[in-house]
Amino acid sequence: MKALVVGNWKMHDTIAQAVQLVDGLLAVVDQFPDTVDVAIAPPFTALQAVSERLRGQSRIALGAQTMHWEDAGPFTGEISPPMLKDLGVGYVIIGHSERRAFCAETDETVNKKAHAALKHAITPIIAVGESLDEKSAGQTKTKVVMQTHAALRDLTSNQIRQIVLAYEPIWAIGTGRSDDPRNADSTMQEIRSANAELQDVRILYGGSVKPQNMAGYAAMPNIDGALVGGASLAADSFAAIVRAAAPR
Ligand code: PGA
């Protein structure tokens, strides 16, 4: 399976900074292995500028960090799937733990957004993961399998085959405390077993991925790439992660 590495820029970078970062990546795309797909998810305010920079090349795809499920309507502050399509967005991160914690994202809205993304031919990257308390209580697998089932509710087999999943242990995000690759692989195997159609779906690991630890994840059978936060904010470290993500 081809790997996928996604840079989640979160709430970072003005337009000028975002353009500088994407230009830095475009300067080194010829070093990206053919076996790795790459996407970047800048903040909404920089999507248009980054989209213009990415035009005419196919090596780096454009992603968004969230979206609403309706096409249009009275939803102040929200961004709809057609608005993202208009900007050339091909991927959307759905259900990131920061949005579940701070922006009222629920299993139900994650599911609605998954349906909406697929309807508009945007690939949803659906994030699941357990908290430190859940991990300590031995509930990791139950939690992520439950989140996966909820996210996939009423999707057809064909639709499920088009999604991407991301396993992101909440305690590993932004902490420098990455999950052990074997441990993550075992959790991800459980996620994959949640539905027969997930056999060939890409599952990304996320949580303190760095150039130094990416190869350890890429070597695992159930890890098909990474969702990268902090280390995606500099072209050299993100490019090094992409190079280390080639499946072996
Ligand atoms: P991190 O974030 O790489 O900074 O830990 C990952 C994520 O939140 O997607």
CSV table of N, CA and C in Angstrom, one decimal, residues 14-104:
chain,number,residue,atom,x,y,z
A,14,THR,N,0.8,32.9,9.2
A,14,THR,CA,0.1,33.9,8.4
A,14,THR,C,0.2,33.5,6.9
A,15,ILE,N,-0.4,34.2,6.1
A,15,ILE,CA,-0.4,33.8,4.6
A,15,ILE,C,1.1,33.8,4.1
A,16,ALA,N,1.8,34.9,4.5
A,16,ALA,CA,3.2,35.0,4.0
A,16,ALA,C,4.1,33.8,4.5
A,17,GLN,N,3.9,33.5,5.8
A,17,GLN,CA,4.6,32.3,6.4
A,17,GLN,C,4.2,31.0,5.7
A,18,ALA,N,2.9,30.8,5.5
A,18,ALA,CA,2.5,29.6,4.8
A,18,ALA,C,3.1,29.5,3.4
A,19,VAL,N,3.1,30.6,2.7
A,19,VAL,CA,3.7,30.5,1.3
A,19,VAL,C,5.1,30.2,1.4
A,20,GLN,N,5.8,30.7,2.4
A,20,GLN,CA,7.2,30.4,2.5
A,20,GLN,C,7.5,28.9,2.8
A,21,LEU,N,6.6,28.4,3.7
A,21,LEU,CA,6.7,27.0,4.0
A,21,LEU,C,6.4,26.1,2.8
A,22,VAL,N,5.3,26.4,2.1
A,22,VAL,CA,5.0,25.5,0.9
A,22,VAL,C,6.1,25.7,-0.2
A,23,ASP,N,6.7,26.9,-0.3
A,23,ASP,CA,7.7,27.0,-1.3
A,23,ASP,C,9.0,26.2,-0.9
A,24,GLY,N,9.2,26.1,0.4
A,24,GLY,CA,10.3,25.3,0.9
A,24,GLY,C,10.1,23.8,0.6
A,25,LEU,N,8.9,23.4,0.7
A,25,LEU,CA,8.5,22.0,0.4
A,25,LEU,C,8.6,21.7,-1.1
A,26,LEU,N,8.1,22.7,-1.9
A,26,LEU,CA,8.2,22.5,-3.4
A,26,LEU,C,9.6,22.4,-3.9
A,27,ALA,N,10.5,23.1,-3.2
A,27,ALA,CA,11.9,23.1,-3.6
A,27,ALA,C,12.5,21.7,-3.4
A,28,VAL,N,11.9,20.8,-2.6
A,28,VAL,CA,12.6,19.5,-2.3
A,28,VAL,C,11.6,18.3,-2.7
A,29,VAL,N,10.6,18.6,-3.5
A,29,VAL,CA,9.7,17.5,-3.8
A,29,VAL,C,10.3,16.4,-4.6
A,30,ASP,N,11.4,16.7,-5.3
A,30,ASP,CA,12.0,15.6,-6.1
A,30,ASP,C,12.7,14.6,-5.2
A,31,GLN,N,12.8,14.9,-3.9
A,31,GLN,CA,13.4,14.0,-2.9
A,31,GLN,C,12.3,13.0,-2.3
A,32,PHE,N,11.1,13.4,-2.6
A,32,PHE,CA,10.0,12.5,-2.0
A,32,PHE,C,9.9,11.2,-2.7
A,33,PRO,N,9.9,10.1,-2.0
A,33,PRO,CA,9.8,8.8,-2.6
A,33,PRO,C,8.5,8.6,-3.3
A,34,ASP,N,8.5,7.9,-4.4
A,34,ASP,CA,7.3,7.6,-5.2
A,34,ASP,C,6.2,6.8,-4.5
A,35,THR,N,6.7,6.1,-3.4
A,35,THR,CA,5.8,5.3,-2.7
A,35,THR,C,5.1,6.0,-1.5
A,36,VAL,N,5.3,7.3,-1.5
A,36,VAL,CA,4.6,8.1,-0.4
A,36,VAL,C,3.8,9.3,-1.0
A,37,ASP,N,2.5,9.3,-0.7
A,37,ASP,CA,1.7,10.5,-1.0
A,37,ASP,C,1.8,11.5,0.1
A,38,VAL,N,1.7,12.8,-0.3
A,38,VAL,CA,2.0,13.8,0.6
A,38,VAL,C,0.8,14.9,0.5
A,39,ALA,N,0.4,15.3,1.7
A,39,ALA,CA,-0.6,16.4,1.7
A,39,ALA,C,-0.3,17.3,2.9
A,40,ILE,N,-0.7,18.6,2.7
A,40,ILE,CA,-0.5,19.6,3.8
A,40,ILE,C,-1.9,20.2,4.1
A,41,ALA,N,-2.1,20.5,5.3
A,41,ALA,CA,-3.4,21.1,5.7
A,41,ALA,C,-3.1,22.4,6.5
A,42,PRO,N,-3.0,23.5,5.7
A,42,PRO,CA,-2.8,24.8,6.3
A,42,PRO,C,-4.1,25.4,7.0
A,43,PRO,N,-4.0,26.4,7.7
A,43,PRO,CA,-5.2,27.0,8.3
A,43,PRO,C,-6.1,27.6,7.1
A,44,PHE,N,-7.3,27.8,7.3
A,44,PHE,CA,-8.3,28.2,6.3
A,44,PHE,C,-7.8,29.5,5.6
A,45,THR,N,-7.2,30.4,6.4
A,45,THR,CA,-6.9,31.8,5.8
A,45,THR,C,-5.7,31.6,4.8
A,46,ALA,N,-5.0,30.6,4.9
A,46,ALA,CA,-3.8,30.4,3.9
A,46,ALA,C,-4.2,29.4,2.8
A,47,LEU,N,-5.4,28.8,2.8
A,47,LEU,CA,-5.7,27.8,1.8
A,47,LEU,C,-5.5,28.3,0.4
A,48,GLN,N,-6.1,29.5,0.1
A,48,GLN,CA,-6.1,30.0,-1.2
A,48,GLN,C,-4.6,30.2,-1.7
A,49,ALA,N,-3.9,30.9,-0.9
A,49,ALA,CA,-2.5,31.2,-1.3
A,49,ALA,C,-1.7,29.9,-1.5
A,50,VAL,N,-1.9,28.9,-0.6
A,50,VAL,CA,-1.1,27.7,-0.8
A,50,VAL,C,-1.6,26.9,-2.0
A,51,SER,N,-2.9,27.0,-2.2
A,51,SER,CA,-3.5,26.3,-3.3
A,51,SER,C,-2.9,26.8,-4.6
A,52,GLU,N,-2.8,28.1,-4.7
A,52,GLU,CA,-2.2,28.7,-5.9
A,52,GLU,C,-0.7,28.3,-6.1
A,53,ARG,N,0.0,28.1,-5.0
A,53,ARG,CA,1.4,27.7,-5.1
A,53,ARG,C,1.4,26.2,-5.6
A,54,LEU,N,0.4,25.4,-5.2
A,54,LEU,CA,0.4,24.0,-5.5
A,54,LEU,C,-0.1,23.7,-6.9
A,55,ARG,N,-0.7,24.7,-7.5
A,55,ARG,CA,-1.3,24.5,-8.9
A,55,ARG,C,-0.2,24.0,-9.9
A,56,GLY,N,-0.6,23.1,-10.7
A,56,GLY,CA,0.3,22.7,-11.8
A,56,GLY,C,1.3,21.6,-11.4
A,57,GLN,N,1.2,21.1,-10.1
A,57,GLN,CA,2.0,20.0,-9.7
A,57,GLN,C,1.1,19.0,-9.0
A,58,SER,N,1.5,17.7,-8.9
A,58,SER,CA,0.6,16.8,-8.3
A,58,SER,C,1.3,16.0,-7.1
A,59,ARG,N,2.5,16.5,-6.7
A,59,ARG,CA,3.2,15.8,-5.7
A,59,ARG,C,2.7,16.1,-4.3
A,60,ILE,N,2.2,17.3,-4.1
A,60,ILE,CA,1.7,17.7,-2.7
A,60,ILE,C,0.2,18.1,-2.9
A,61,ALA,N,-0.6,17.3,-2.2
A,61,ALA,CA,-2.1,17.6,-2.2
A,61,ALA,C,-2.4,18.6,-1.1
A,62,LEU,N,-3.6,19.2,-1.3
A,62,LEU,CA,-4.1,20.2,-0.3
A,62,LEU,C,-5.1,19.6,0.6
A,63,GLY,N,-5.0,19.9,1.9
A,63,GLY,CA,-6.0,19.4,2.9
A,63,GLY,C,-6.5,20.5,3.7
A,64,ALA,N,-7.7,20.3,4.3
A,64,ALA,CA,-8.2,21.2,5.3
A,64,ALA,C,-8.3,20.6,6.7
A,65,GLN,N,-8.4,21.4,7.7
A,65,GLN,CA,-8.3,20.8,9.1
A,65,GLN,C,-9.6,20.4,9.7
A,66,THR,N,-10.7,20.9,9.1
A,66,THR,CA,-12.1,20.6,9.4
A,66,THR,C,-13.0,21.2,8.4
A,67,MET,N,-14.3,20.9,8.5
A,67,MET,CA,-15.3,21.6,7.7
A,67,MET,C,-16.7,21.3,8.3
A,68,HIS,N,-17.7,22.0,7.8
A,68,HIS,CA,-19.0,21.7,8.2
A,68,HIS,C,-19.6,20.6,7.3
A,69,TRP,N,-20.7,20.0,7.7
A,69,TRP,CA,-21.3,18.9,6.9
A,69,TRP,C,-22.3,19.4,5.8
A,70,GLU,N,-22.9,20.6,6.1
A,70,GLU,CA,-23.9,21.2,5.2
A,70,GLU,C,-23.2,21.9,4.0
A,71,ASP,N,-23.9,22.0,2.9
A,71,ASP,CA,-23.3,22.7,1.7
A,71,ASP,C,-23.3,24.2,1.9
A,72,ALA,N,-24.3,24.7,2.6
A,72,ALA,CA,-24.4,26.2,2.8
A,72,ALA,C,-25.4,26.4,3.9
A,73,GLY,N,-25.5,27.6,4.5
A,73,GLY,CA,-26.6,27.8,5.4
A,73,GLY,C,-26.1,28.7,6.5
A,74,PRO,N,-27.0,28.9,7.5
A,74,PRO,CA,-26.7,29.8,8.6
A,74,PRO,C,-25.8,29.2,9.7
A,75,PHE,N,-24.6,29.1,9.4
A,75,PHE,CA,-23.6,28.4,10.3
A,75,PHE,C,-22.4,29.4,10.4
A,76,THR,N,-22.6,30.4,11.2
A,76,THR,CA,-21.6,31.5,11.3
A,76,THR,C,-20.2,30.9,11.6
A,77,GLY,N,-19.2,31.3,10.8
A,77,GLY,CA,-17.8,30.9,11.1
A,77,GLY,C,-17.5,29.6,10.5
A,78,GLU,N,-18.4,28.9,9.9
A,78,GLU,CA,-18.1,27.5,9.3
A,78,GLU,C,-17.7,27.6,7.8
A,79,ILE,N,-17.1,26.5,7.4
A,79,ILE,CA,-16.6,26.4,6.0
A,79,ILE,C,-17.2,25.1,5.4
A,80,SER,N,-17.8,25.2,4.2
A,80,SER,CA,-18.5,24.0,3.7
A,80,SER,C,-17.7,23.2,2.7
A,81,PRO,N,-18.1,22.0,2.4
A,81,PRO,CA,-17.4,21.1,1.5
A,81,PRO,C,-17.2,21.8,0.1
A,82,PRO,N,-18.3,22.4,-0.5
A,82,PRO,CA,-18.1,23.0,-1.8
A,82,PRO,C,-17.1,24.2,-1.8
A,83,MET,N,-17.0,24.9,-0.6
A,83,MET,CA,-16.0,26.0,-0.5
A,83,MET,C,-14.6,25.4,-0.6
A,84,LEU,N,-14.4,24.2,0.1
A,84,LEU,CA,-13.1,23.6,0.0
A,84,LEU,C,-12.8,23.1,-1.4
A,85,LYS,N,-13.8,22.5,-2.0
A,85,LYS,CA,-13.6,22.0,-3.4
A,85,LYS,C,-13.1,23.1,-4.3
A,86,ASP,N,-13.8,24.2,-4.1
A,86,ASP,CA,-13.5,25.4,-4.9
A,86,ASP,C,-12.0,25.8,-4.8
A,87,LEU,N,-11.4,25.5,-3.7
A,87,LEU,CA,-9.9,25.8,-3.5
A,87,LEU,C,-9.0,24.7,-3.8
A,88,GLY,N,-9.6,23.6,-4.4
A,88,GLY,CA,-8.7,22.5,-4.8
A,88,GLY,C,-8.3,21.5,-3.6
A,89,VAL,N,-9.1,21.6,-2.5
A,89,VAL,CA,-8.9,20.7,-1.4
A,89,VAL,C,-9.2,19.3,-1.7
A,90,GLY,N,-8.3,18.3,-1.4
A,90,GLY,CA,-8.6,16.9,-1.7
A,90,GLY,C,-8.8,16.1,-0.4
A,91,TYR,N,-8.3,16.6,0.7
A,91,TYR,CA,-8.4,15.9,2.0
A,91,TYR,C,-8.9,16.8,3.0
A,92,VAL,N,-9.7,16.2,4.0
A,92,VAL,CA,-10.1,17.0,5.1
A,92,VAL,C,-9.9,16.1,6.4
A,93,ILE,N,-9.2,16.7,7.4
A,93,ILE,CA,-9.1,16.0,8.7
A,93,ILE,C,-10.4,16.2,9.5
A,94,ILE,N,-10.9,15.1,10.0
A,94,ILE,CA,-12.2,15.1,10.7
A,94,ILE,C,-12.0,14.4,12.0
A,95,GLY,N,-12.5,15.1,13.1
A,95,GLY,CA,-12.5,14.5,14.4
A,95,GLY,C,-11.2,14.5,15.1
A,96,HIS,N,-10.3,15.5,14.7
A,96,HIS,CA,-9.1,15.6,15.5
A,96,HIS,C,-9.4,15.8,17.0
A,97,SER,N,-8.6,15.3,17.8
A,97,SER,CA,-8.9,15.3,19.3
A,97,SER,C,-9.0,16.7,19.8
A,98,GLU,N,-8.2,17.7,19.2
A,98,GLU,CA,-8.3,19.1,19.6
A,98,GLU,C,-9.7,19.6,19.3
A,99,ARG,N,-10.3,19.2,18.2
A,99,ARG,CA,-11.6,19.7,17.8
A,99,ARG,C,-12.7,19.0,18.7
A,100,ARG,N,-12.4,17.7,19.0
A,100,ARG,CA,-13.3,17.0,19.9
A,100,ARG,C,-13.3,17.7,21.3
A,101,ALA,N,-12.1,18.1,21.7
A,101,ALA,CA,-12.0,18.6,23.1
A,101,ALA,C,-12.4,20.1,23.2
A,102,PHE,N,-12.1,20.9,22.1
A,102,PHE,CA,-12.3,22.3,22.3
A,102,PHE,C,-13.4,22.9,21.3
A,103,CYS,N,-13.9,22.1,20.4
A,103,CYS,CA,-14.8,22.7,19.4
A,103,CYS,C,-16.1,21.8,19.2
A,104,ALA,N,-16.4,21.1,20.3
A,104,ALA,CA,-17.7,20.4,20.3
A,104,ALA,C,-17.9,19.4,19.2
